[in-house]
Short mmCIF file of C-alpha atoms in Angstrom, two decimals:
data_model
loop_
_atom_site.label_atom_id
_atom_site.label_comp_id
_atom_site.label_asym_id
_atom_site.label_seq_id
_atom_site.Cartn_x
_atom_site.Cartn_y
_atom_site.Cartn_z
CA UNK A 12 -43.33 57.12 78.45
CA UNK A 13 -43.28 53.42 79.21
CA UNK A 14 -44.67 52.23 82.48
CA UNK A 15 -42.46 50.05 84.67
CA UNK A 16 -44.53 47.01 83.66
CA UNK A 17 -43.64 47.49 80.00
CA UNK A 18 -39.94 48.05 80.57
CA UNK A 19 -37.99 46.09 78.00
CA UNK A 20 -34.44 44.85 77.74
CA UNK A 21 -33.31 46.05 74.30
CA UNK A 22 -30.15 45.33 72.29
CA UNK A 23 -28.96 47.84 69.70
CA UNK A 24 -26.50 46.44 67.17
CA UNK A 25 -24.10 49.14 65.99
CA UNK A 26 -23.33 52.63 67.30
CA UNK A 27 -23.55 54.74 64.17
CA UNK A 28 -25.82 57.78 64.28
CA UNK A 29 -29.05 55.78 63.93
CA UNK A 30 -27.94 53.34 66.63
CA UNK A 31 -26.97 56.11 69.04
CA UNK A 32 -30.28 57.86 68.39
CA UNK A 33 -32.36 54.69 68.80
CA UNK A 34 -30.53 53.78 72.01
CA UNK A 35 -31.01 57.21 73.57
CA UNK A 36 -34.73 57.42 72.75
CA UNK A 37 -35.42 53.82 73.80
CA UNK A 38 -33.68 54.35 77.13
CA UNK A 39 -35.47 57.66 77.70
CA UNK A 40 -38.74 55.70 77.61
CA UNK A 41 -37.63 53.63 80.58
CA UNK A 42 -36.11 50.62 78.85
CA UNK A 43 -32.85 48.88 79.67
CA UNK A 44 -30.70 49.40 76.58
CA UNK A 45 -27.40 47.79 75.61
CA UNK A 46 -25.42 48.82 72.52
CA UNK A 47 -23.10 46.26 70.92
CA UNK A 48 -20.39 47.71 68.68
CA UNK A 49 -17.82 45.64 66.78
CA UNK A 50 -15.24 48.47 66.89
CA UNK A 51 -13.46 49.83 69.95
CA UNK A 52 -15.21 53.20 69.69
CA UNK A 53 -18.66 54.55 68.78
CA UNK A 54 -19.65 56.24 65.53
CA UNK A 55 -19.67 53.62 62.80
CA UNK A 56 -18.78 55.41 59.57
CA UNK A 57 -18.30 58.58 61.62
CA UNK A 58 -15.40 57.22 63.66
CA UNK A 59 -12.26 59.28 64.18
CA UNK A 60 -8.60 58.35 64.39
CA UNK A 61 -5.45 60.14 65.52
CA UNK A 62 -1.93 59.64 64.16
CA UNK A 63 1.46 59.69 65.84
CA UNK A 64 2.29 62.73 63.73
CA UNK A 65 -0.50 64.72 65.43
CA UNK A 66 -3.31 64.59 62.85
CA UNK A 67 -6.96 63.98 63.82
CA UNK A 68 -9.12 62.55 61.01
CA UNK A 69 -12.90 62.21 60.87
CA UNK A 70 -13.37 59.01 58.88
CA UNK A 71 -16.74 59.77 57.32
CA UNK A 72 -19.25 62.65 57.44
CA UNK A 73 -17.84 66.15 57.14
CA UNK A 74 -20.80 68.27 55.95
CA UNK A 75 -22.75 69.53 58.96
CA UNK A 76 -26.06 70.46 57.33
CA UNK A 77 -29.64 70.71 58.66
CA UNK A 78 -28.38 71.95 62.04
CA UNK A 79 -31.94 72.35 63.34
CA UNK A 80 -32.60 68.61 62.94
CA UNK A 81 -29.42 67.80 64.87
CA UNK A 82 -30.28 70.41 67.51
CA UNK A 83 -33.72 68.80 67.76
CA UNK A 84 -32.19 65.54 68.95
CA UNK A 85 -30.53 67.30 71.88
CA UNK A 86 -33.64 69.38 72.63
CA UNK A 87 -35.61 66.14 73.07
CA UNK A 88 -33.32 65.36 76.02
CA UNK A 89 -33.27 68.92 77.43
CA UNK A 90 -29.80 69.68 76.12
CA UNK A 91 -28.34 72.00 73.51
CA UNK A 92 -25.59 71.30 71.00
CA UNK A 93 -23.59 74.04 72.73
CA UNK A 94 -23.59 71.96 75.92
CA UNK A 95 -21.23 69.56 74.16
CA UNK A 96 -19.24 71.33 71.44
CA UNK A 97 -18.74 74.62 69.66
CA UNK A 98 -20.39 74.92 66.26
CA UNK A 99 -19.00 77.49 63.82
CA UNK A 100 -20.45 78.71 60.51
CA UNK A 101 -18.20 78.43 57.48
CA UNK A 102 -17.72 81.44 55.19
CA UNK A 103 -17.53 80.61 52.39
CA UNK A 104 -19.64 77.52 52.91
CA UNK A 105 -17.68 75.81 50.15
CA UNK A 106 -15.97 76.46 46.85
CA UNK A 107 -16.84 74.78 43.56
CA UNK A 108 -14.12 74.49 40.92
CA UNK A 109 -15.10 74.46 37.23
CA UNK A 110 -12.82 74.11 34.21
CA UNK A 111 -12.51 77.85 33.63
CA UNK A 112 -13.53 79.46 36.93
CA UNK A 113 -14.51 78.86 40.52
CA UNK A 114 -17.50 79.88 42.64
CA UNK A 115 -17.39 80.43 46.39
CA UNK A 116 -20.79 80.08 48.08
CA UNK A 117 -21.02 82.75 50.79
CA UNK A 118 -22.37 82.21 54.29
CA UNK A 119 -25.31 84.63 54.07
CA UNK A 120 -28.36 83.89 51.95
CA UNK A 121 -28.62 87.46 50.64
CA UNK A 122 -25.04 87.18 49.39
CA UNK A 123 -25.91 83.92 47.59
CA UNK A 124 -28.76 85.86 45.91
CA UNK A 125 -26.22 88.46 44.72
CA UNK A 126 -23.85 85.75 43.49
CA UNK A 127 -26.58 84.15 41.37
CA UNK A 128 -27.63 87.51 39.95
CA UNK A 129 -24.02 88.30 39.01
CA UNK A 130 -23.61 85.00 37.15
CA UNK A 131 -26.98 85.09 35.36
CA UNK A 132 -29.17 88.22 35.21
CA UNK A 133 -32.52 87.42 36.82
CA UNK A 134 -31.16 84.34 38.59
CA UNK A 135 -31.17 86.12 41.95
CA UNK A 136 -34.95 86.39 41.84
CA UNK A 137 -35.19 82.80 40.61
CA UNK A 138 -32.96 81.68 43.48
CA UNK A 139 -35.32 83.34 45.96
CA UNK A 140 -38.31 81.54 44.39
CA UNK A 141 -36.42 78.23 44.39
CA UNK A 142 -35.46 78.62 48.05
CA UNK A 143 -38.97 79.65 49.11
CA UNK A 144 -40.30 76.43 47.61
CA UNK A 145 -37.38 74.47 49.10
CA UNK A 146 -38.14 75.90 52.53
CA UNK A 147 -41.74 74.70 52.29
CA UNK A 148 -40.54 71.22 51.30
CA UNK A 149 -38.02 71.25 54.14
CA UNK A 150 -40.62 72.21 56.74
CA UNK A 151 -43.17 69.64 55.56
CA UNK A 152 -40.64 67.03 54.41
CA UNK A 153 -38.29 67.00 57.41
CA UNK A 154 -40.99 67.59 60.03
CA UNK A 155 -43.82 65.40 58.68
CA UNK A 156 -42.94 63.35 55.60
CA UNK A 157 -39.73 61.68 56.84
CA UNK A 158 -40.93 60.98 60.38
CA UNK A 159 -43.26 58.09 59.44
CA UNK A 160 -42.42 54.42 60.06
CA UNK A 161 -43.64 53.76 56.48
CA UNK A 162 -45.55 50.54 56.97
CA UNK A 163 -48.31 51.89 54.69
CA UNK A 164 -49.11 54.82 52.40
CA UNK A 165 -52.07 55.55 54.67
CA UNK A 166 -49.60 57.15 57.12
CA UNK A 167 -49.33 60.00 54.61
CA UNK A 168 -53.06 60.60 54.49
CA UNK A 169 -52.98 63.56 56.86
CA UNK A 170 -54.60 66.70 55.47
CA UNK A 171 -51.29 68.55 55.68
CA UNK A 172 -49.33 66.02 53.62
CA UNK A 173 -52.09 65.31 51.12
CA UNK A 174 -52.69 69.03 50.70
CA UNK A 175 -48.96 69.50 50.17
CA UNK A 176 -48.55 66.71 47.61
CA UNK A 177 -48.24 68.95 44.55
CA UNK A 178 -46.01 71.46 46.32
CA UNK A 179 -43.71 68.64 47.43
CA UNK A 180 -42.91 67.80 43.77
CA UNK A 181 -42.54 64.09 44.46
CA UNK A 182 -43.20 63.06 40.88
CA UNK A 183 -40.93 65.51 39.02
CA UNK A 184 -37.20 64.86 38.70
CA UNK A 185 -34.66 67.15 40.26
CA UNK A 186 -32.69 67.96 37.09
CA UNK A 187 -35.75 69.08 35.15
CA UNK A 188 -36.91 71.03 38.20
CA UNK A 189 -33.61 72.93 38.53
CA UNK A 190 -33.46 73.68 34.79
CA UNK A 191 -36.85 75.36 35.10
CA UNK A 192 -35.22 77.99 37.31
CA UNK A 193 -31.68 78.44 35.94
CA UNK A 194 -30.00 78.42 32.52
CA UNK A 195 -26.34 78.83 33.46
CA UNK A 196 -24.72 75.37 33.71
CA UNK A 197 -22.61 76.43 36.71
CA UNK A 198 -25.69 77.48 38.66
CA UNK A 199 -27.41 74.25 37.73
CA UNK A 200 -24.41 72.29 39.01
CA UNK A 201 -24.42 74.35 42.18
CA UNK A 202 -28.06 73.47 42.83
CA UNK A 203 -27.75 69.83 41.73
CA UNK A 204 -24.69 68.94 43.75
CA UNK A 205 -26.41 68.44 47.17
CA UNK A 206 -28.53 65.55 45.89
CA UNK A 207 -25.38 63.61 45.00
CA UNK A 208 -25.33 62.83 48.72
CA UNK A 209 -28.64 61.01 48.15
CA UNK A 210 -26.92 58.56 45.89
CA UNK A 211 -28.35 58.96 42.40
CA UNK A 212 -28.28 61.12 39.33
CA UNK A 213 -30.33 64.35 39.63
CA UNK A 214 -32.43 62.85 36.83
CA UNK A 215 -33.64 60.11 39.17
CA UNK A 216 -34.06 62.04 42.41
CA UNK A 217 -37.51 63.54 43.19
CA UNK A 218 -37.62 67.35 43.17
CA UNK A 219 -38.80 67.08 46.79
CA UNK A 220 -35.13 67.00 47.70
CA UNK A 221 -34.57 70.63 46.84
CA UNK A 222 -35.21 70.74 50.58
CA UNK A 223 -31.48 69.93 50.87
CA UNK A 224 -30.60 73.25 49.23
CA UNK A 225 -32.52 74.98 51.98
CA UNK A 226 -31.11 72.75 54.74
CA UNK A 227 -27.61 73.49 53.49
CA UNK A 228 -27.33 76.87 51.79
CA UNK A 229 -29.87 78.81 53.87
CA UNK A 230 -29.40 77.16 57.27
CA UNK A 231 -25.68 77.23 56.60
CA UNK A 232 -22.72 74.87 56.48
CA UNK A 233 -21.36 74.35 59.99
CA UNK A 234 -18.31 72.74 61.54
CA UNK A 235 -18.06 71.28 65.06
CA UNK A 236 -14.71 72.31 66.56
CA UNK A 237 -12.74 69.14 67.26
CA UNK A 238 -14.26 67.45 64.23
CA UNK A 239 -17.54 65.75 63.31
CA UNK A 240 -16.74 63.09 65.88
CA UNK A 241 -17.77 65.58 68.57
CA UNK A 242 -21.37 64.89 67.53
CA UNK A 243 -20.79 61.15 68.07
CA UNK A 244 -19.34 61.75 71.54
CA UNK A 245 -22.17 64.13 72.43
CA UNK A 246 -24.84 61.62 71.39
CA UNK A 247 -23.07 58.84 73.29
CA UNK A 248 -23.03 61.08 76.37
CA UNK A 249 -26.76 61.79 76.01
CA UNK A 250 -27.45 58.06 75.63
CA UNK A 251 -25.38 57.22 78.72
CA UNK A 252 -27.24 59.86 80.72
CA UNK A 253 -30.43 57.96 79.83
CA UNK A 254 -28.84 54.79 81.24
CA UNK A 255 -27.58 53.15 78.02
CA UNK A 256 -24.73 50.65 78.45
CA UNK A 257 -22.14 50.39 75.64
CA UNK A 258 -20.23 47.20 74.81
CA UNK A 259 -17.31 47.95 72.48
CA UNK A 260 -15.30 45.33 70.57
CA UNK A 261 -18.44 43.17 70.75
CA UNK A 262 -19.26 41.79 67.30
CA UNK A 263 -22.72 40.18 67.12
CA UNK A 264 -22.47 36.82 65.34
CA UNK A 265 -26.04 35.60 65.56
CA UNK A 266 -29.60 36.67 66.39
CA UNK A 267 -31.34 33.71 68.05
CA UNK A 268 -35.09 33.21 67.62
CA UNK A 269 -37.85 30.97 68.93
CA UNK A 270 -41.47 30.93 67.79
CA UNK A 271 -41.21 34.12 65.77
CA UNK A 272 -39.39 36.13 68.42
CA UNK A 273 -35.79 37.11 69.14
CA UNK A 274 -34.73 35.54 72.42
CA UNK A 275 -31.03 36.39 72.48
CA UNK A 276 -27.98 37.50 70.52
CA UNK A 277 -24.67 35.69 70.36
CA UNK A 278 -21.44 37.63 70.88
CA UNK A 279 -18.29 35.54 70.92
CA UNK A 280 -19.24 32.38 72.80
CA UNK A 281 -21.89 34.02 74.96
CA UNK A 282 -25.64 34.50 74.54
CA UNK A 283 -27.34 37.64 75.86
CA UNK A 284 -31.12 37.56 76.34
CA UNK A 285 -33.27 40.48 75.15
CA UNK A 286 -36.92 41.42 74.69
CA UNK A 287 -36.20 43.25 71.42
CA UNK A 288 -33.35 43.96 69.02
CA UNK A 289 -32.75 47.13 67.00
CA UNK A 290 -30.24 46.55 64.20
CA UNK A 291 -28.37 49.69 63.23
CA UNK A 292 -25.79 47.61 61.36
CA UNK A 293 -26.03 47.13 57.58
CA UNK A 294 -29.54 45.77 56.89
CA UNK A 295 -28.42 43.05 54.49
CA UNK A 296 -25.70 41.93 56.92
CA UNK A 297 -28.15 41.86 59.85
CA UNK A 298 -30.37 39.49 57.89
CA UNK A 299 -27.46 37.05 57.50
CA UNK A 300 -27.54 36.69 61.30
CA UNK A 301 -30.98 35.01 61.15
CA UNK A 302 -32.18 31.92 59.20
CA UNK A 303 -33.00 32.54 55.52
CA UNK A 304 -36.63 31.61 56.10
CA UNK A 305 -37.02 34.51 58.56
CA UNK A 306 -35.42 37.26 56.49
CA UNK A 307 -37.44 40.16 55.13
CA UNK A 308 -35.52 40.08 51.84
CA UNK A 309 -33.50 37.53 49.86
CA UNK A 310 -30.30 38.16 47.91
CA UNK A 311 -32.24 38.60 44.67
CA UNK A 312 -34.09 41.56 46.25
CA UNK A 313 -30.87 43.36 47.18
CA UNK A 314 -29.45 42.84 43.70
CA UNK A 315 -32.38 44.78 42.24
CA UNK A 316 -31.84 47.80 44.50
CA UNK A 317 -30.03 50.99 43.47
CA UNK A 318 -27.33 51.71 46.01
CA UNK A 319 -25.76 55.04 46.75
CA UNK A 320 -22.08 55.25 45.83
CA UNK A 321 -19.11 53.85 47.58
CA UNK A 322 -16.03 56.04 47.53
CA UNK A 323 -12.28 56.28 47.55
CA UNK A 324 -11.12 58.30 50.55
CA UNK A 325 -7.63 59.52 51.34
CA UNK A 326 -6.65 60.85 54.75
CA UNK A 327 -3.57 62.98 54.23
CA UNK A 328 -1.30 64.97 56.51
CA UNK A 329 0.47 67.65 54.46
CA UNK A 330 3.62 69.48 55.54
CA UNK A 331 3.23 73.23 55.10
CA UNK A 332 0.06 75.18 54.44
CA UNK A 333 -2.09 75.28 51.27
CA UNK A 334 -3.18 78.94 51.37
CA UNK A 335 -5.70 78.94 48.50
CA UNK A 336 -7.64 75.83 49.52
CA UNK A 337 -10.95 76.28 51.37
CA UNK A 338 -12.43 74.11 54.14
CA UNK A 339 -14.78 72.43 51.60
CA UNK A 340 -13.95 72.31 47.88
CA UNK A 341 -15.80 70.51 45.08
CA UNK A 342 -13.72 69.76 42.00
CA UNK A 343 -16.25 69.81 39.15
CA UNK A 344 -13.95 70.55 36.20
CA UNK A 345 -15.26 67.44 34.44
CA UNK A 346 -18.74 66.41 33.28
CA UNK A 347 -21.03 65.38 36.13
CA UNK A 348 -23.04 62.93 34.03
CA UNK A 349 -19.91 61.08 32.87
CA UNK A 350 -18.95 60.39 36.47
CA UNK A 351 -22.52 59.47 37.44
CA UNK A 352 -22.77 57.03 34.51
CA UNK A 353 -19.58 55.33 35.72
CA UNK A 354 -21.26 54.79 39.10
CA UNK A 355 -24.72 53.65 38.03
CA UNK A 356 -24.51 52.38 34.46
CA UNK A 357 -20.98 51.37 33.51
CA UNK A 358 -19.86 50.52 37.06
CA UNK A 359 -16.22 51.33 36.45
CA UNK A 360 -13.57 53.76 37.66
CA UNK A 361 -14.25 57.16 36.03
CA UNK A 362 -11.83 58.40 33.37
CA UNK A 363 -12.66 62.02 34.23
CA UNK A 364 -13.65 62.01 37.88
CA UNK A 365 -15.15 64.65 40.11
CA UNK A 366 -14.00 64.71 43.71
CA UNK A 367 -14.34 66.56 46.99
CA UNK A 368 -11.71 67.84 49.39
CA UNK A 369 -12.16 68.78 53.03
CA UNK A 370 -9.40 70.69 54.80
CA UNK A 371 -10.66 71.14 58.39
CA UNK A 372 -7.30 72.58 59.51
CA UNK A 373 -8.47 75.78 57.76
CA UNK A 374 -10.97 76.18 60.60
CA UNK A 375 -9.65 74.01 63.41
CA UNK A 376 -5.98 74.25 64.48
CA UNK A 377 -6.29 71.14 66.67
CA UNK A 378 -6.70 68.63 63.82
CA UNK A 379 -3.13 68.97 62.48
CA UNK A 380 0.33 69.88 63.76
CA UNK A 381 1.19 73.57 63.59
CA UNK A 382 2.07 74.69 60.06
CA UNK A 383 0.52 71.57 58.46
CA UNK A 384 -2.79 70.74 56.77
CA UNK A 385 -5.29 67.98 57.41
CA UNK A 386 -6.64 66.89 54.02
CA UNK A 387 -9.55 64.51 53.38
CA UNK A 388 -10.18 63.58 49.73
CA UNK A 389 -13.30 61.73 48.54
CA UNK A 390 -14.06 60.37 45.08
CA UNK A 391 -17.51 58.70 44.59
CA UNK A 392 -17.41 55.21 43.06
CA UNK A 393 -19.68 52.39 41.97
CA UNK A 394 -20.33 49.90 44.81
CA UNK A 395 -18.71 46.51 44.32
CA UNK A 396 -15.85 47.84 42.19
CA UNK A 397 -12.30 46.45 42.51
CA UNK A 398 -10.05 48.80 44.46
CA UNK A 399 -6.43 47.64 44.30
CA UNK A 400 -3.77 49.87 45.88
CA UNK A 401 -2.24 50.76 42.52
CA UNK A 402 -5.58 52.12 41.27
CA UNK A 403 -6.11 54.07 44.50
CA UNK A 404 -2.66 55.64 44.12
CA UNK A 405 -3.32 56.60 40.50
CA UNK A 406 -6.38 58.58 41.55
CA UNK A 407 -4.58 60.15 44.50
CA UNK A 408 -1.97 61.50 42.10
CA UNK A 409 -4.67 62.97 39.84
CA UNK A 410 -6.55 64.57 42.73
CA UNK A 411 -3.39 66.16 44.12
CA UNK A 412 -2.43 67.48 40.66
CA UNK A 413 -5.83 69.14 40.34
CA UNK A 414 -5.49 70.69 43.79
CA UNK A 415 -2.07 72.00 42.72
CA UNK A 416 -3.54 73.52 39.57
CA UNK A 417 -6.29 75.20 41.60
CA UNK A 418 -4.07 76.49 44.43
CA UNK A 419 -0.76 77.17 42.68
CA UNK A 420 1.02 74.74 45.00
CA UNK A 421 3.69 72.38 43.68
CA UNK A 422 4.67 68.78 44.36
CA UNK A 423 2.14 68.08 47.11
CA UNK A 424 2.90 64.38 46.89
CA UNK A 425 6.40 64.97 48.28
CA UNK A 426 4.91 66.94 51.20
CA UNK A 427 2.77 64.06 52.43
CA UNK A 428 3.50 63.55 56.12
CA UNK A 429 0.81 60.93 56.68
CA UNK A 430 -1.29 58.85 54.25
CA UNK A 431 -4.09 56.34 54.60
CA UNK A 432 -6.57 55.23 51.95
CA UNK A 433 -10.04 53.79 52.42
CA UNK A 434 -12.21 52.26 49.72
CA UNK A 435 -14.86 49.70 48.76
CA UNK A 436 -13.17 46.68 50.38
CA UNK A 437 -12.67 48.63 53.61
CA UNK A 438 -16.37 49.51 53.82
CA UNK A 439 -17.10 45.80 53.46
CA UNK A 440 -14.61 44.63 56.07
CA UNK A 441 -15.25 47.39 58.63
CA UNK A 442 -19.02 47.86 58.31
CA UNK A 443 -20.26 44.74 56.48
CA UNK A 444 -21.58 47.25 53.94
CA UNK A 445 -23.44 45.62 51.07
CA UNK A 446 -21.07 45.81 48.04
CA UNK A 447 -19.06 48.35 50.01
CA UNK A 448 -21.67 51.11 49.69
CA UNK A 449 -20.87 54.24 51.69
CA UNK A 450 -24.27 55.96 51.87
CA UNK A 451 -26.98 53.31 51.88
CA UNK A 452 -29.81 53.11 49.33
CA UNK A 453 -30.33 55.81 46.74
CA UNK A 454 -33.32 58.06 47.37
CA UNK A 455 -34.90 57.41 43.99
CA UNK A 456 -38.68 57.63 43.66
CA UNK A 457 -38.97 53.83 43.56
CA UNK A 458 -36.97 53.64 46.80
CA UNK A 459 -38.74 56.37 48.76
CA UNK A 460 -40.81 56.05 51.95
CA UNK A 461 -42.97 52.89 51.94
CA UNK A 462 -40.88 51.51 49.06
CA UNK A 463 -37.75 51.28 51.23
CA UNK A 464 -36.82 48.14 53.21
CA UNK A 465 -39.16 47.88 56.21
CA UNK A 466 -38.07 48.93 59.70
CA UNK A 467 -39.68 45.83 61.21
CA UNK A 468 -39.09 42.17 60.49
CA UNK A 469 -42.28 40.63 59.08
CA UNK A 470 -41.70 37.21 60.67
CA UNK A 471 -39.89 38.12 63.90
CA UNK A 472 -42.12 40.39 65.97
CA UNK A 473 -39.38 42.01 68.06
CA UNK A 474 -36.62 42.59 65.47
CA UNK A 475 -36.32 46.11 64.04
CA UNK A 476 -33.98 47.86 61.60
CA UNK A 477 -32.70 51.42 61.54
CA UNK A 478 -30.19 53.42 59.51
CA UNK A 479 -29.44 54.45 55.97
CA UNK A 480 -30.81 51.31 54.26
CA UNK A 481 -34.28 51.95 55.63
CA UNK A 482 -36.45 55.04 56.27
CA UNK A 483 -35.95 57.93 55.90
CA UNK A 484 -32.65 57.31 54.06
CA UNK A 485 -28.99 58.33 53.83
CA UNK A 486 -27.36 61.21 55.67
CA UNK A 487 -26.69 62.18 59.27
CA UNK A 488 -29.97 64.03 60.05
CA UNK A 489 -32.12 61.26 58.46
CA UNK A 490 -30.19 58.69 60.53
CA UNK A 491 -31.04 60.56 63.73
CA UNK A 492 -34.69 60.57 62.67
CA UNK A 493 -34.52 56.87 61.76
CA UNK A 494 -33.34 56.00 65.26
CA UNK A 495 -36.17 57.97 66.84
CA UNK A 496 -38.81 56.36 64.59
CA UNK A 497 -37.64 52.86 65.47
CA UNK A 498 -37.37 53.56 69.20
CA UNK A 499 -40.99 54.72 69.17
CA UNK A 500 -42.06 51.53 67.36
CA UNK A 501 -40.17 49.32 69.80
CA UNK A 502 -41.79 51.20 72.65
CA UNK A 503 -45.22 50.15 71.33
CA UNK A 504 -44.16 46.50 71.44
CA UNK A 505 -46.19 44.57 74.01
CA UNK A 506 -44.38 41.90 75.97
CA UNK A 507 -46.18 38.56 76.21
#
C-alpha cells in the first residue's frame, strides 16, 4: 500500500474494463483517482443501451469466460461477484452449426467427453489429454505468464515459467497442435474457434492459447442476469467504494507535458493537473494527444502490426419467439480459412461468411418485451474496410436467412421490431479505434508479451497505457489483468 507521502493524483482516460480495473486498484493503494470518459456512461465497448420498445442490448462482449479471473478482481477488494449480480451457467454452452449438422456443447465436462467420443471414436480420451494440458497452461499462463508488465524477457526467468516453457507450447501453432489430437474436422473447428477471439488464424496463434478451451469449456460459459453490462456497473461500484471519481461526457483532447513528465490533461477548455496518467483509450489515439517526438510509436509502426478483426454487429428486436435458437450460436457452415483470409490477407468482405448470434432473451426475460427475442449478430471483418449501409443490409439479410434455415422460422426480416447496425466506422467514431478494430492487437507469437506495445511511455515518465493494445492482450479477463498490472507500476512511481 502507498504511504500518505506517496499519494498521487492520477487520471485514467477511458472507462472500459482495463480503465475500471486500473482505477480501482490505483485508488485502493491510497491514490486520488479520476476517470475521464467521453461517453455518458461507463464500459467503453461494453456499454449497454435500451430502446423505447423495451429491448436491452449489450453493445460488445457477450461471452462470459474465465469466471475465476473475473471473480479474482472482486476478491481483491473483499467482494464476490454474487454481491453485485446473479451469474448463471448456460446449458448448452453454445451451438455450432455446420453445413450438414449441428453440435451443442453441453455444460458439464464429462458430457463434452462423451460428445467427442460419439463423433470420433477415441476422441473422448484425446479431449481429456488436451484439456489436462490446457489446464496446466491456464494455471501457469493466466496466473504467472500474463501478469508481467513485460518490460523485459528477464521477467519470465522464474524457475516456474522457465521450467514450464516446453509445456506452454509457445513455439508451436494452434492449428497443428489441435490436429495432433483430433481428425474430425468438426471437432477441430470446435477446438479452434475460441482463438478467433484472439484475432488471428489458428495457424498464427501459439498453442499456449489452448488455455482458452479450458477457461471456456471446462470452467463453463456463464451469463450475468441483466446482461454483461452488470459487470461494468459492478466494477464501477467497486472503484467508487475505493474513492474513484468518474467524469462522464469528458473527452480528453490533449495530454500536456513539461520536461518529460505529464503535468495536466485538457478537457474542453479546462486543464486538470495530475501526477500520472493511465490511458485506457485506444493506444494509437492516446499517442495523438502528445507531440510526435514523445510518442512510443510512429504511424509506420502501427501499419506493420496485425490487428484483431473489426466486425459488423446488428442489434435486433424480433417480434415472436425463435424456439430453436440457442443463447449462443456459431454459424460455421462455410470454410473458416476463407473467412480468415478475407480478414488478414485479402482485406475484403467475405463471400461466404461465418457469423455468431447471441440471443440473451433465451436466458434473461428482462432484455426483451414479453413474447419477443433480443438478437445480437456479429460478423468478423478486416479492420479499415468500407462499411456502407447497403453492404451492412446485404449481410443482415444473409445472416437472417441462415438463421431461418437452421431454426425453421420464416421471414424474420418482416418481424424486426427494432434494428441498429454497428461497424468499422462506428468503432472509429465512438472509440477512436485504430482502423476500427474491435478486439485490439492479434495475439500472434510476434505480438506476444514483451513484443506488444509497452505499458509505459519511454520519454514521459508518468504516462502509462492499459487495455487490449498492450499486455496481456484482447478479451475481458486480460483487460482486468492489464489494469491491475498498470496500477501496480504507477504505484511504484516516485514523485519528485
